[in-house]
Coordinates of C-alpha atoms in Angstrom, one line a residue:
M29 CA -209.9 -10.6 -35.8
P30 CA -211.6 -11.9 -39.0
L31 CA -209.2 -13.9 -41.2
F32 CA -209.2 -11.6 -44.2
S33 CA -208.8 -8.5 -42.1
S34 CA -205.8 -10.0 -40.3
L35 CA -204.1 -10.6 -43.7
V36 CA -204.4 -6.9 -44.8
P37 CA -200.9 -6.0 -43.3
A38 CA -199.3 -8.9 -45.4
A39 CA -201.1 -7.8 -48.5
A40 CA -200.2 -4.1 -48.0
S41 CA -196.5 -5.2 -47.5
A42 CA -196.5 -7.4 -50.6
F43 CA -198.1 -4.8 -53.0
G44 CA -196.4 -1.8 -51.3
L45 CA -192.9 -3.1 -51.7
Q46 CA -193.4 -4.3 -55.3
S47 CA -194.9 -0.9 -56.2
V48 CA -191.8 0.8 -54.9
F49 CA -189.6 -1.5 -56.9
A50 CA -191.7 -0.8 -60.0
A51 CA -191.4 2.9 -59.5
I52 CA -187.7 2.6 -59.4
F53 CA -186.9 0.0 -62.1
V54 CA -189.7 0.4 -64.7
P55 CA -188.4 3.9 -65.8
Q56 CA -184.9 2.4 -66.0
A57 CA -186.2 -0.7 -68.0
N58 CA -184.1 -2.6 -65.5
E59 CA -185.1 -6.2 -65.0
K60 CA -181.9 -7.4 -63.2
F61 CA -183.5 -6.8 -59.7
Y62 CA -186.8 -8.5 -60.5
D63 CA -186.2 -11.9 -58.8
L64 CA -184.3 -10.2 -55.9
G65 CA -187.4 -8.0 -55.4
G66 CA -189.6 -11.0 -55.1
S67 CA -187.3 -12.6 -52.5
I68 CA -187.2 -9.3 -50.5
G69 CA -191.0 -9.2 -50.8
F70 CA -191.3 -12.7 -49.2
I71 CA -188.9 -11.6 -46.4
S72 CA -190.6 -8.3 -45.6
T73 CA -194.1 -9.7 -45.9
T74 CA -193.3 -12.6 -43.6
L75 CA -191.8 -10.3 -40.9
V76 CA -194.8 -7.9 -41.2
S77 CA -197.3 -10.7 -40.8
L78 CA -195.4 -12.0 -37.7
Y79 CA -194.7 -8.8 -35.9
Y80 CA -197.6 -6.5 -37.1
P81 CA -199.6 -6.7 -33.8
H82 CA -196.6 -5.8 -31.8
L83 CA -195.5 -3.0 -34.2
K84 CA -199.1 -1.6 -34.0
L85 CA -199.0 -1.6 -30.2
K86 CA -195.6 0.0 -30.0
Y87 CA -195.7 2.6 -32.8
W88 CA -199.4 3.2 -33.6
D89 CA -201.2 2.7 -30.3
R90 CA -198.1 3.9 -28.4
I91 CA -198.8 1.5 -25.5
P92 CA -196.3 2.1 -22.7
N93 CA -193.7 -0.6 -22.3
A94 CA -194.8 -2.3 -25.6
T95 CA -191.9 -4.2 -27.1
L96 CA -191.0 -6.4 -30.0
P97 CA -190.7 -9.9 -28.6
P98 CA -187.8 -12.2 -29.3
I99 CA -188.3 -15.0 -31.8
T100 CA -188.5 -17.5 -28.9
Y101 CA -191.8 -15.9 -27.9
F102 CA -193.6 -17.5 -30.9
A103 CA -195.0 -21.0 -31.2
P104 CA -192.6 -23.7 -32.5
R105 CA -194.7 -24.0 -35.7
Q106 CA -194.4 -20.3 -36.3
I107 CA -190.6 -20.4 -35.7
L108 CA -190.1 -23.3 -38.0
M109 CA -192.3 -21.9 -40.8
N110 CA -190.9 -18.4 -40.6
A111 CA -187.3 -19.7 -40.5
A112 CA -188.0 -21.9 -43.5
I113 CA -189.5 -19.1 -45.7
L114 CA -186.7 -16.6 -44.7
A115 CA -184.0 -19.2 -45.5
W116 CA -185.7 -20.2 -48.8
S117 CA -186.1 -16.6 -49.9
T118 CA -182.6 -15.6 -49.0
R119 CA -181.0 -18.5 -50.8
L120 CA -183.1 -18.4 -53.9
G121 CA -183.0 -14.6 -54.2
S122 CA -179.2 -14.4 -53.9
F123 CA -178.9 -17.3 -56.4
L124 CA -181.2 -15.7 -59.0
F125 CA -179.8 -12.2 -58.6
S126 CA -176.2 -13.5 -59.0
R127 CA -177.2 -15.3 -62.1
A128 CA -179.0 -12.3 -63.6
M129 CA -176.0 -10.0 -62.9
K130 CA -173.6 -12.5 -64.4
A131 CA -175.8 -12.9 -67.5
G132 CA -176.3 -9.1 -67.8
G133 CA -180.0 -9.4 -67.4
D134 CA -183.0 -11.7 -67.8
S135 CA -184.0 -12.7 -71.3
R136 CA -187.6 -13.2 -70.2
F137 CA -187.9 -9.4 -70.1
D138 CA -186.0 -8.5 -73.3
E139 CA -189.2 -7.0 -74.9
V140 CA -191.6 -6.3 -72.0
K141 CA -189.1 -4.1 -70.0
H142 CA -189.4 -1.5 -72.7
K143 CA -193.2 -1.3 -72.3
P144 CA -193.8 0.5 -69.0
V145 CA -197.4 -0.5 -68.4
A146 CA -196.7 -4.2 -69.2
F147 CA -193.5 -4.2 -67.1
T148 CA -195.4 -2.6 -64.2
G149 CA -197.9 -5.4 -64.5
F150 CA -195.2 -7.9 -64.0
W151 CA -194.2 -6.3 -60.7
M152 CA -197.8 -6.3 -59.5
A153 CA -198.1 -10.0 -60.6
Q154 CA -195.0 -10.6 -58.4
A155 CA -196.9 -9.1 -55.5
V156 CA -199.7 -11.5 -56.0
W157 CA -197.2 -14.3 -56.2
V158 CA -195.6 -13.2 -52.9
L159 CA -199.0 -13.0 -51.2
L160 CA -200.6 -16.2 -52.4
V161 CA -197.5 -18.5 -52.3
G162 CA -196.6 -17.4 -48.8
L163 CA -200.2 -17.6 -47.6
P164 CA -199.8 -20.6 -45.3
V165 CA -197.1 -18.8 -43.3
Y166 CA -198.9 -15.5 -43.2
M167 CA -202.1 -17.2 -42.0
V168 CA -200.3 -19.1 -39.3
N169 CA -198.6 -15.9 -38.1
T170 CA -202.1 -14.3 -37.5
L171 CA -202.7 -16.7 -34.6
P172 CA -201.4 -15.8 -31.2
P173 CA -198.6 -18.2 -30.1
A174 CA -200.6 -19.6 -27.1
N175 CA -203.3 -20.9 -29.5
H176 CA -201.1 -23.1 -31.6
P177 CA -201.3 -26.8 -31.0
K178 CA -198.2 -28.8 -30.2
L179 CA -196.3 -30.4 -33.1
G180 CA -197.4 -33.9 -34.0
R181 CA -196.4 -36.7 -36.3
L182 CA -197.9 -35.1 -39.4
D183 CA -195.9 -32.0 -38.6
Y184 CA -192.7 -33.9 -38.5
L185 CA -193.5 -35.6 -41.7
S186 CA -194.3 -32.2 -43.2
L187 CA -190.9 -30.9 -42.1
T188 CA -189.3 -33.9 -43.7
V189 CA -191.0 -33.1 -47.0
L190 CA -190.1 -29.4 -46.7
A191 CA -186.5 -30.0 -45.8
G192 CA -186.0 -32.8 -48.3
S193 CA -187.5 -30.8 -51.1
W194 CA -185.4 -27.8 -50.4
L195 CA -182.2 -29.9 -50.3
F196 CA -183.3 -31.4 -53.7
E197 CA -183.7 -27.9 -55.1
I198 CA -180.4 -26.7 -53.8
V199 CA -178.5 -29.7 -55.1
A200 CA -180.2 -29.4 -58.5
D201 CA -179.2 -25.7 -58.8
H202 CA -175.6 -26.5 -57.7
Q203 CA -175.3 -29.3 -60.3
K204 CA -176.6 -27.1 -63.0
S205 CA -174.2 -24.3 -62.1
S206 CA -171.3 -26.7 -61.9
W207 CA -172.2 -28.1 -65.3
R208 CA -172.3 -24.5 -66.8
R209 CA -168.9 -23.6 -65.3
A210 CA -167.4 -26.8 -66.7
K211 CA -168.8 -26.0 -70.1
E212 CA -167.4 -22.5 -70.0
N213 CA -164.0 -24.0 -69.1
K214 CA -164.4 -26.4 -72.1
E215 CA -164.3 -29.4 -69.8
H216 CA -167.2 -30.9 -71.8
D217 CA -169.2 -30.2 -75.0
D218 CA -172.6 -31.4 -73.9
N219 CA -175.5 -29.4 -75.1
F220 CA -177.7 -30.0 -72.1
I221 CA -177.2 -31.5 -68.7
T222 CA -178.2 -35.1 -68.0
Q223 CA -176.1 -35.8 -65.0
G224 CA -177.1 -36.1 -61.3
L225 CA -180.7 -35.2 -60.5
W226 CA -181.0 -33.8 -64.1
G227 CA -180.9 -37.4 -65.2
L228 CA -184.0 -38.1 -63.3
S229 CA -185.9 -35.1 -64.3
R230 CA -185.4 -32.3 -66.9
H231 CA -186.5 -29.8 -64.2
P232 CA -185.5 -31.2 -60.7
N233 CA -185.2 -27.7 -59.3
Y234 CA -188.9 -27.1 -60.0
V235 CA -189.8 -30.5 -58.4
G236 CA -188.0 -29.3 -55.3
E237 CA -189.8 -26.0 -55.4
V238 CA -193.2 -27.5 -55.5
G239 CA -192.2 -29.9 -52.7
V240 CA -191.1 -27.0 -50.5
W241 CA -194.5 -25.3 -50.6
A242 CA -196.4 -28.6 -50.3
G243 CA -194.4 -29.2 -47.1
M244 CA -195.1 -25.7 -45.9
W245 CA -198.8 -26.1 -46.5
L246 CA -198.9 -29.4 -44.7
L247 CA -197.0 -27.9 -41.8
S248 CA -199.6 -25.1 -41.5
G249 CA -202.5 -27.6 -41.2
G250 CA -202.1 -28.2 -37.4
S251 CA -202.9 -24.5 -36.7
L252 CA -205.2 -23.7 -39.6
R253 CA -207.6 -26.6 -38.8
T254 CA -208.2 -25.3 -35.2
P255 CA -211.5 -23.5 -34.3
F256 CA -209.6 -20.2 -34.4
F257 CA -209.9 -20.3 -38.2
P258 CA -213.0 -20.6 -40.3
K259 CA -213.7 -24.0 -41.9
G260 CA -211.8 -24.5 -45.1
A261 CA -208.9 -22.1 -44.1
W262 CA -206.4 -24.8 -44.5
L263 CA -207.8 -25.8 -47.9
M264 CA -207.6 -22.1 -48.9
A265 CA -203.9 -22.0 -48.0
G266 CA -203.5 -24.9 -50.4
I267 CA -203.4 -22.3 -53.2
S268 CA -199.7 -22.0 -52.3
P269 CA -198.4 -25.3 -53.7
L270 CA -201.1 -25.4 -56.4
L271 CA -200.1 -22.0 -57.7
T272 CA -196.5 -22.9 -57.5
W273 CA -197.1 -26.0 -59.5
F274 CA -199.3 -24.2 -62.1
L275 CA -196.8 -21.3 -62.6
L276 CA -193.8 -23.7 -63.0
T277 CA -195.5 -26.2 -65.2
R278 CA -197.9 -24.1 -67.3
V279 CA -196.6 -20.5 -67.3
S280 CA -193.1 -19.2 -66.5
G281 CA -191.1 -22.4 -65.7
V282 CA -191.2 -25.5 -67.9
P283 CA -193.0 -24.2 -71.1
P284 CA -190.4 -21.5 -72.1
L285 CA -187.5 -23.8 -71.2
E286 CA -189.0 -26.7 -73.2
R287 CA -189.6 -24.4 -76.2
A288 CA -186.0 -23.1 -76.0
G289 CA -184.7 -26.7 -75.8
D290 CA -186.8 -27.8 -78.8
K291 CA -185.6 -24.8 -80.8
K292 CA -181.9 -25.5 -80.0
F293 CA -181.8 -29.2 -80.0
G294 CA -184.9 -30.4 -81.7
D295 CA -183.0 -32.3 -84.3
D296 CA -180.6 -33.9 -81.8
P297 CA -181.6 -37.6 -81.2
N298 CA -180.1 -37.3 -77.7
W299 CA -182.5 -34.5 -76.9
Q300 CA -185.5 -36.6 -78.1
E301 CA -184.3 -39.5 -76.1
Y302 CA -183.8 -37.4 -73.0
K303 CA -187.4 -36.0 -73.3
R304 CA -188.9 -39.5 -73.2

């Protein structure tokens, strides 16, 4: 099956689910479920990309005795990558959803959620994000298990990058949450966090996020560089970490946080020192 045709089910899942969420939440001007919708999008699109051939045989072609195979049926690379993206999505989605509910919403959407067309555009942009960032996993899932090469040294290095980056992100989020709780309990009066990983970087969670997808992309290489994929397929999948880096450093991550910090603490010499 040609590469782009094999990715159609994943694309249909990504855009279909976000369209459903838009149909529900845009009329309500409700942004609280936006990040959760993205995480659910990753989970559903991952499972569709992995199980689509078997779902088609069983429910569309109605092949007698067609079944959905156990996870052990798939290649080790597929198992590792799918487990990683499902775990990452579940953890991040629950964390962001809990934060949005506690805060009573997401300030990023204070204005746009009252503009139906623009707010719908955000949901569709999220579908693009789900599709492109998860691309290494979806592409690997299109290859039958028997055609995947065995894991090698580069794959274990990739796993180390992925796991280490994810741990870095989790620790950073935990440290920030603990700092906020302590501030709410009046245990300190610091204006911004400079402890732990936040003393090394102003945005360590984003560093971990980029590392996760860089590791995922590296891990996909063993399969995407085989003759079963067109030349350049692995490089095409590299849009995943590149897009993650671009969005976090140029669009929705660092820029608004830096502007907010400058607005609040611009005259604070400690903030100026921290930014150096």
